């Protein structure tokens, strides 16, 4: 079912410092910050040869990563995203095996403008998993 690793998302309390670290210390290609009010995050995209890293910082009061950063004040790996060819088929197959979908269970538009779902970490070995249709 799953294809390529699309991205790893790292939550950070300091987007500027994290961007600088990836650009200057690691020599990566780093985007300017993009506000995503509908997701409650500001995102910086780090482009690697085989995947990408998304540095995410809270945006607004009701940010979904605010609680994560309270638990992990230095930041940390927030989720990983796998590609699927057909997200509705993936959703049905996962739900049939008892995997819970976060939120209202419906497919949303993700940071790349593509359909996404988030799978409950308790059903996925403790990792928050995003699946994205590409
Ligand atoms: Co993501």
Coordinates of N, CA, C and O and ligand atoms in Angstrom, one line a residue:
X1 N 0.8 -1.2 0.0 CA 0.0 0.0 0.0 C 0.9 1.3 0.0 O 0.7 2.1 -0.8
X2 N 1.8 1.4 1.0 CA 2.6 2.6 1.0 C 3.7 2.6 0.0 O 4.3 1.6 -0.3
X3 N 4.0 3.8 -0.4 CA 5.1 4.0 -1.4 C 6.2 4.8 -0.7 O 6.7 4.4 0.4
X4 N 6.7 5.8 -1.3 CA 7.9 6.5 -0.9 C 7.6 7.3 0.4 O 6.4 7.7 0.7
X5 N 8.7 7.5 1.2 CA 8.6 8.5 2.3 C 8.5 9.8 1.7 O 9.4 10.3 0.9
X6 N 7.5 10.5 2.0 CA 7.3 11.9 1.4 C 8.0 12.9 2.2 O 8.7 13.8 1.7
X7 N 7.8 12.9 3.5 CA 8.6 13.8 4.4 C 8.6 13.4 5.8 O 7.8 12.6 6.2
X8 N 9.5 13.9 6.6 CA 9.5 13.8 8.0 C 9.3 15.2 8.5 O 9.9 16.2 8.1
X9 N 8.4 15.4 9.5 CA 8.1 16.7 10.0 C 8.7 16.8 11.4 O 8.5 15.9 12.3
X10 N 9.4 17.9 11.6 CA 10.1 18.2 12.9 C 9.5 19.4 13.5 O 9.5 20.5 12.8
X11 N 8.9 19.3 14.7 CA 8.3 20.5 15.3 C 9.5 21.2 16.0 O 10.4 20.6 16.6
X12 N 9.4 22.5 16.0 CA 10.5 23.3 16.6 C 9.9 24.6 17.2 O 8.9 25.2 16.7
X13 N 10.4 25.0 18.4 CA 9.9 26.2 19.0 C 10.6 27.4 18.4 O 10.1 28.6 18.6
X14 N 11.6 27.2 17.5 CA 12.3 28.4 16.9 C 12.6 28.1 15.5 O 13.7 27.5 15.1
X15 N 11.7 28.5 14.6 CA 11.8 28.1 13.2 C 13.0 28.8 12.6 O 13.6 28.2 11.7
X16 N 13.3 30.0 13.0 CA 14.5 30.6 12.4 C 15.8 29.9 12.7 O 16.6 29.7 11.9
X17 N 15.9 29.5 14.0 CA 17.1 28.8 14.4 C 17.2 27.4 13.7 O 18.3 27.0 13.2
X18 N 16.1 26.7 13.6 CA 16.1 25.4 12.9 C 16.4 25.6 11.4 O 17.2 24.8 10.9
X19 N 15.9 26.6 10.8 CA 16.1 26.9 9.4 C 17.6 27.1 9.2 O 18.2 26.6 8.2
X20 N 18.2 27.9 10.0 CA 19.6 28.3 9.9 C 20.5 27.0 10.1 O 21.4 26.8 9.4
X21 N 20.1 26.2 11.0 CA 20.8 25.0 11.3 C 20.8 24.1 10.0 O 21.9 23.6 9.6
X22 N 19.7 23.9 9.4 CA 19.6 23.1 8.2 C 20.4 23.7 7.0 O 21.0 23.0 6.2
X23 N 20.3 25.1 6.9 CA 20.9 25.8 5.8 C 22.4 25.8 6.0 O 23.2 25.5 5.1
X24 N 22.8 26.3 7.2 CA 24.3 26.6 7.4 C 25.1 25.5 7.9 O 26.2 25.2 7.5
X25 N 24.5 24.7 8.9 CA 25.3 23.6 9.4 C 25.2 22.4 8.5 O 26.2 21.8 8.3
X26 N 24.0 22.1 8.0 CA 23.9 20.9 7.2 C 23.9 21.2 5.7 O 24.0 20.2 4.9
X27 N 23.9 22.4 5.3 CA 24.1 22.8 3.9 C 22.9 22.3 3.0 O 23.1 22.0 1.8
X28 N 21.7 22.4 3.5 CA 20.5 21.9 2.8 C 19.8 23.1 2.1 O 20.1 24.3 2.5
X29 N 19.0 22.8 1.1 CA 18.2 23.8 0.5 C 17.0 24.0 1.3 O 16.2 23.1 1.6
X30 N 16.8 25.3 1.8 CA 15.7 25.6 2.8 C 14.8 26.7 2.3 O 15.3 27.7 1.8
X31 N 13.5 26.5 2.3 CA 12.6 27.5 1.8 C 12.4 28.6 2.8 O 12.9 28.5 4.0
X32 N 11.8 29.7 2.4 CA 11.4 30.7 3.3 C 10.1 30.2 4.1 O 9.4 29.3 3.6
X33 N 9.8 30.7 5.3 CA 8.7 30.2 6.0 C 7.4 30.5 5.3 O 7.2 31.5 4.7
X34 N 6.5 29.5 5.4 CA 5.1 29.6 4.8 C 4.1 29.4 5.9 O 4.1 28.4 6.6
X35 N 3.3 30.5 6.1 CA 2.2 30.4 7.1 C 1.1 29.5 6.5 O 0.6 29.7 5.4
X36 N 0.6 28.6 7.3 CA -0.5 27.7 6.9 C -1.6 27.8 8.0 O -1.7 26.9 8.8
X37 N -2.4 28.9 8.0 CA -3.3 29.2 9.0 C -4.4 28.0 9.2 O -4.8 27.7 10.3
X38 N -4.7 27.4 8.1 CA -5.7 26.3 8.1 C -5.2 25.1 8.9 O -5.9 24.2 9.3
X39 N -3.8 25.0 9.0 CA -3.2 23.9 9.7 C -2.6 24.3 11.0 O -2.1 23.5 11.8
X40 N -2.6 25.6 11.3 CA -2.1 26.1 12.6 C -0.6 26.0 12.7 O -0.1 25.8 13.8
X41 N 0.1 26.0 11.6 CA 1.6 25.9 11.6 C 2.2 26.9 10.6 O 1.6 27.3 9.6
X42 N 3.4 27.2 10.9 CA 4.3 27.9 9.9 C 5.3 26.8 9.5 O 5.9 26.1 10.4
X43 N 5.5 26.6 8.2 CA 6.3 25.5 7.7 C 7.5 26.0 6.9 O 7.4 27.0 6.1
X44 N 8.6 25.4 7.1 CA 9.8 25.6 6.3 C 10.1 24.3 5.6 O 10.1 23.2 6.3
X45 N 10.2 24.3 4.3 CA 10.5 23.0 3.6 C 12.0 22.9 3.3 O 12.6 23.8 2.8
X46 N 12.5 21.8 3.7 CA 13.9 21.4 3.5 C 14.0 20.4 2.4 O 13.4 19.3 2.6
X47 N 14.6 20.7 1.3 CA 14.6 19.7 0.2 C 15.8 18.9 0.2 O 17.0 19.4 0.1
X48 N 15.7 17.6 0.3 CA 16.8 16.7 0.2 C 16.7 15.9 -1.1 O 15.7 15.9 -1.7
X49 N 17.8 15.2 -1.5 CA 17.7 14.5 -2.8 C 16.7 13.4 -2.8 O 16.1 13.2 -3.9
X50 N 16.3 12.8 -1.7 CA 15.4 11.7 -1.8 C 14.1 11.9 -1.0 O 13.2 11.1 -1.1
X51 N 14.0 13.0 -0.3 CA 12.8 13.2 0.5 C 12.8 14.7 0.9 O 13.6 15.5 0.4
X52 N 11.9 15.1 1.8 CA 12.0 16.4 2.3 C 11.7 16.4 3.8 O 11.1 15.4 4.4
X53 N 12.2 17.4 4.5 CA 12.0 17.6 5.9 C 11.1 18.8 6.0 O 11.4 19.8 5.3
X54 N 10.1 18.8 6.9 CA 9.3 20.0 7.1 C 9.6 20.4 8.6 O 9.3 19.6 9.5
X55 N 10.0 21.6 8.7 CA 10.2 22.2 10.0 C 8.9 22.9 10.3 O 8.5 23.8 9.5
X56 N 8.3 22.6 11.4 CA 7.0 23.2 11.7 C 7.0 23.9 13.1 O 7.5 23.3 14.0
X57 N 6.4 25.1 13.1 CA 6.3 25.8 14.3 C 4.8 26.2 14.5 O 4.1 26.4 13.5
X58 N 4.4 26.4 15.7 CA 3.0 26.8 16.0 C 2.6 28.1 15.3 O 3.4 29.1 15.3
X59 N 1.4 28.2 14.8 CA 0.8 29.5 14.3 C -0.5 29.6 14.9 O -1.4 28.8 14.7
X60 N -0.7 30.7 15.7 CA -2.1 30.9 16.3 C -2.3 30.1 17.6 O -1.4 29.3 18.0
X61 N -3.4 30.4 18.2 CA -3.7 29.9 19.6 C -4.0 28.4 19.6 O -3.6 27.7 20.5
X62 N -4.7 27.9 18.6 CA -5.2 26.6 18.6 C -4.3 25.6 17.7 O -4.8 24.7 17.1
X63 N -3.0 25.9 17.7 CA -2.1 25.1 16.9 C -2.1 23.6 17.4 O -2.0 23.4 18.6
X64 N -2.2 22.7 16.4 CA -2.2 21.3 16.8 C -0.8 20.8 17.3 O -0.7 19.8 17.9
X65 N 0.2 21.6 17.2 CA 1.5 21.2 17.7 C 1.9 21.9 19.0 O 3.0 21.7 19.6
X66 N 1.0 22.8 19.5 CA 1.3 23.5 20.7 C 1.5 22.5 21.9 O 2.5 22.6 22.7
X67 N 0.7 21.5 22.0 CA 0.8 20.5 23.1 C 2.0 19.7 23.0 O 2.7 19.4 24.0
X68 N 2.4 19.4 21.7 CA 3.6 18.6 21.5 C 4.8 19.4 22.0 O 5.7 18.8 22.6
X69 N 4.8 20.7 21.8 CA 6.0 21.5 22.2 C 6.0 21.7 23.7 O 7.1 22.0 24.2
X70 N 4.9 21.6 24.3 CA 4.9 21.7 25.8 C 5.6 20.4 26.4 O 6.4 20.5 27.2
X71 N 5.2 19.3 25.7 CA 5.8 18.0 26.2 C 7.3 17.9 25.7 O 8.1 17.2 26.4
X72 N 7.6 18.5 24.6 CA 9.0 18.4 24.0 C 9.5 19.9 23.8 O 9.5 20.3 22.6
X73 N 9.9 20.6 24.8 CA 10.2 22.0 24.6 C 11.3 22.3 23.7 O 11.4 23.4 23.1
X74 N 12.2 21.3 23.5 CA 13.3 21.5 22.5 C 12.9 21.2 21.1 O 13.7 21.3 20.1
X75 N 11.7 20.7 20.9 CA 11.2 20.3 19.6 C 11.5 18.8 19.4 O 12.0 18.1 20.4
X76 N 11.1 18.2 18.3 CA 11.3 16.8 18.1 C 10.6 16.3 16.8 O 9.9 17.1 16.2
X77 N 10.8 15.0 16.5 CA 10.1 14.5 15.3 C 8.6 14.4 15.6 O 8.2 13.8 16.6
X78 N 7.8 15.0 14.8 CA 6.4 15.1 15.0 C 5.6 14.0 14.3 O 4.7 13.4 14.8
X79 N 5.9 13.9 13.0 CA 5.2 12.8 12.2 C 6.1 12.5 11.0 O 7.0 13.2 10.6
X80 N 5.8 11.3 10.4 CA 6.4 11.0 9.1 C 5.2 10.7 8.1 O 4.1 10.3 8.5
X81 N 5.5 11.0 6.9 CA 4.5 10.9 5.9 C 4.9 10.0 4.8 O 5.9 10.1 4.1
X82 N 4.0 9.0 4.5 CA 4.2 8.0 3.4 C 3.2 8.4 2.3 O 2.1 8.8 2.5
X83 N 3.6 8.1 1.1 CA 2.8 8.3 -0.1 C 1.9 7.1 -0.3 O 2.4 5.9 -0.1
X84 N 0.7 7.3 -0.8 CA -0.2 6.2 -1.3 C -0.7 6.7 -2.6 O -0.8 7.9 -2.9
X85 N -1.1 5.7 -3.4 CA -1.7 6.0 -4.7 C -3.1 6.4 -4.6 O -3.6 7.2 -5.4
X86 N -3.9 5.8 -3.7 CA -5.3 6.0 -3.6 C -5.7 6.1 -2.1 O -5.7 5.1 -1.4
X87 N -5.9 7.4 -1.7 CA -6.1 7.6 -0.2 C -7.4 7.0 0.3 O -7.5 6.6 1.4
X88 N -8.5 7.1 -0.5 CA -9.7 6.5 -0.1 C -9.6 5.0 0.1 O -10.2 4.5 1.1
X89 N -8.9 4.4 -0.8 CA -8.7 2.9 -0.7 C -7.9 2.6 0.5 O -8.2 1.7 1.3
X90 N -6.9 3.4 0.8 CA -6.0 3.2 1.9 C -6.8 3.4 3.2 O -6.7 2.7 4.2
X91 N -7.6 4.5 3.2 CA -8.5 4.8 4.4 C -9.4 3.6 4.7 O -9.5 3.2 5.9
X92 N -10.0 3.0 3.7 CA -10.9 1.9 3.9 C -10.2 0.7 4.5 O -10.6 0.0 5.4
X93 N -9.0 0.4 3.8 CA -8.2 -0.8 4.2 C -7.7 -0.6 5.7 O -7.8 -1.6 6.5
X94 N -7.3 0.6 6.0 CA -6.8 0.8 7.4 C -7.9 0.7 8.4 O -7.8 0.1 9.5
X95 N -9.0 1.4 8.1 CA -10.2 1.4 9.0 C -10.7 -0.1 9.2 O -11.1 -0.4 10.4
X96 N -10.7 -0.9 8.2 CA -11.1 -2.2 8.3 C -10.2 -3.0 9.2 O -10.7 -4.0 9.8
X97 N -9.0 -2.6 9.4 CA -8.0 -3.3 10.3 C -8.0 -2.6 11.7 O -7.1 -2.9 12.5
X98 N -8.9 -1.7 11.9 CA -9.0 -1.1 13.2 C -8.1 0.1 13.5 O -8.0 0.6 14.6
X99 N -7.5 0.6 12.5 CA -6.6 1.8 12.6 C -7.5 3.1 12.7 O -8.3 3.3 11.7
X100 N -7.3 3.9 13.7 CA -8.1 5.1 13.8 C -7.5 6.2 13.1 O -6.3 6.4 13.1
X101 N -8.4 7.0 12.4 CA -8.0 8.2 11.7 C -8.2 9.4 12.6 O -9.3 9.4 13.2
X102 N -7.3 10.3 12.7 CA -7.5 11.4 13.5 C -8.5 12.4 13.0 O -8.8 12.4 11.8
X103 N -9.0 13.3 13.9 CA -10.0 14.3 13.5 C -11.3 13.6 13.2 O -11.7 12.7 13.8
X104 N -12.0 14.2 12.2 CA -13.3 13.6 11.8 C -13.3 12.4 10.9 O -14.3 11.9 10.5
X105 N -12.1 12.0 10.6 CA -11.9 10.8 9.8 C -12.0 11.0 8.3 O -11.8 10.1 7.5
X106 N -12.2 12.3 8.0 CA -12.3 12.6 6.5 C -10.9 13.0 6.0 O -10.1 13.6 6.7
X107 N -10.7 12.8 4.7 CA -9.5 13.2 4.0 C -9.5 14.8 3.9 O -10.5 15.4 3.7
X108 N -8.3 15.3 4.3 CA -8.1 16.8 4.3 C -7.0 17.1 3.2 O -6.3 16.3 2.7
X109 N -6.9 18.4 3.0 CA -5.9 18.9 2.1 C -4.6 19.3 2.9 O -4.7 20.1 3.8
X110 N -3.5 18.6 2.6 CA -2.3 18.8 3.4 C -1.5 20.0 3.0 O -1.9 20.8 2.2
X111 N -0.3 20.1 3.6 CA 0.6 21.2 3.4 C 1.1 21.4 1.9 O 1.5 22.4 1.5
X112 N 1.0 20.3 1.1 CA 1.4 20.3 -0.3 C 0.2 20.4 -1.2 O 0.3 20.2 -2.4
X113 N -1.0 20.7 -0.6 CA -2.2 20.8 -1.5 C -2.7 19.4 -1.9 O -3.5 19.4 -2.8
X114 N -2.2 18.4 -1.3 CA -2.6 17.0 -1.7 C -3.5 16.4 -0.6 O -3.4 16.8 0.6
X115 N -4.3 15.4 -0.9 CA -5.2 14.8 0.1 C -4.3 14.0 1.1 O -3.5 13.2 0.7
X116 N -4.7 14.2 2.4 CA -3.9 13.6 3.5 C -4.9 13.1 4.6 O -6.0 13.5 4.7
X117 N -4.3 12.1 5.3 CA -5.0 11.6 6.5 C -3.9 11.4 7.6 O -2.7 11.1 7.2
X118 N -4.2 11.6 8.9 CA -3.3 11.2 9.9 C -3.9 10.0 10.7 O -5.0 10.0 11.0
X119 N -3.0 9.1 11.0 CA -3.3 7.8 11.7 C -2.9 7.9 13.1 O -1.9 8.5 13.5
X120 N -3.8 7.4 14.0 CA -3.6 7.5 15.4 C -2.3 6.8 15.9 O -2.1 5.6 15.5
X121 N -1.4 7.5 16.6 CA -0.1 7.0 17.0 C -0.3 5.7 17.8 O 0.5 4.8 17.7
X122 N -1.4 5.6 18.6 CA -1.6 4.4 19.5 C -1.8 3.1 18.6 O -1.7 2.0 19.1
X123 N -2.2 3.4 17.4 CA -2.5 2.2 16.5 C -1.3 2.0 15.5 O -1.3 1.1 14.7
X124 N -0.2 2.8 15.7 CA 0.9 2.8 14.7 C 2.2 2.8 15.4 O 3.1 3.5 15.0
X125 N 2.3 2.0 16.5 CA 3.6 1.9 17.1 C 4.1 3.1 17.8 O 5.3 3.3 18.0
X126 N 3.2 4.0 18.1 CA 3.6 5.2 18.9 C 4.1 6.4 18.0 O 4.5 7.4 18.5
X127 N 4.0 6.2 16.7 CA 4.4 7.3 15.7 C 3.2 7.8 15.1 O 2.3 7.1 14.6
X128 N 3.1 9.2 15.0 CA 2.1 9.8 14.2 C 2.4 9.7 12.7 O 3.5 10.1 12.3
X129 N 1.5 9.0 12.0 CA 1.7 8.8 10.6 C 0.8 9.6 9.7 O -0.4 9.5 10.0
X130 N 1.3 10.3 8.8 CA 0.5 10.9 7.8 C 0.6 10.1 6.5 O 1.6 9.6 6.1
X131 N -0.6 10.0 5.8 CA -0.5 9.4 4.5 C -1.0 10.4 3.5 O -1.9 11.2 3.8
X132 N -0.3 10.5 2.4 CA -0.6 11.5 1.4 C -0.8 10.9 0.0 O 0.0 10.0 -0.4
X133 N -1.9 11.3 -0.7 CA -2.1 10.7 -2.1 C -1.2 11.6 -3.0 O -1.3 12.8 -3.0
X134 N -0.4 10.9 -3.8 CA 0.4 11.6 -4.8 C 0.1 11.1 -6.2 O -0.4 10.0 -6.4
Ligands
LIG1 CO1 3.2 16.3 7.1

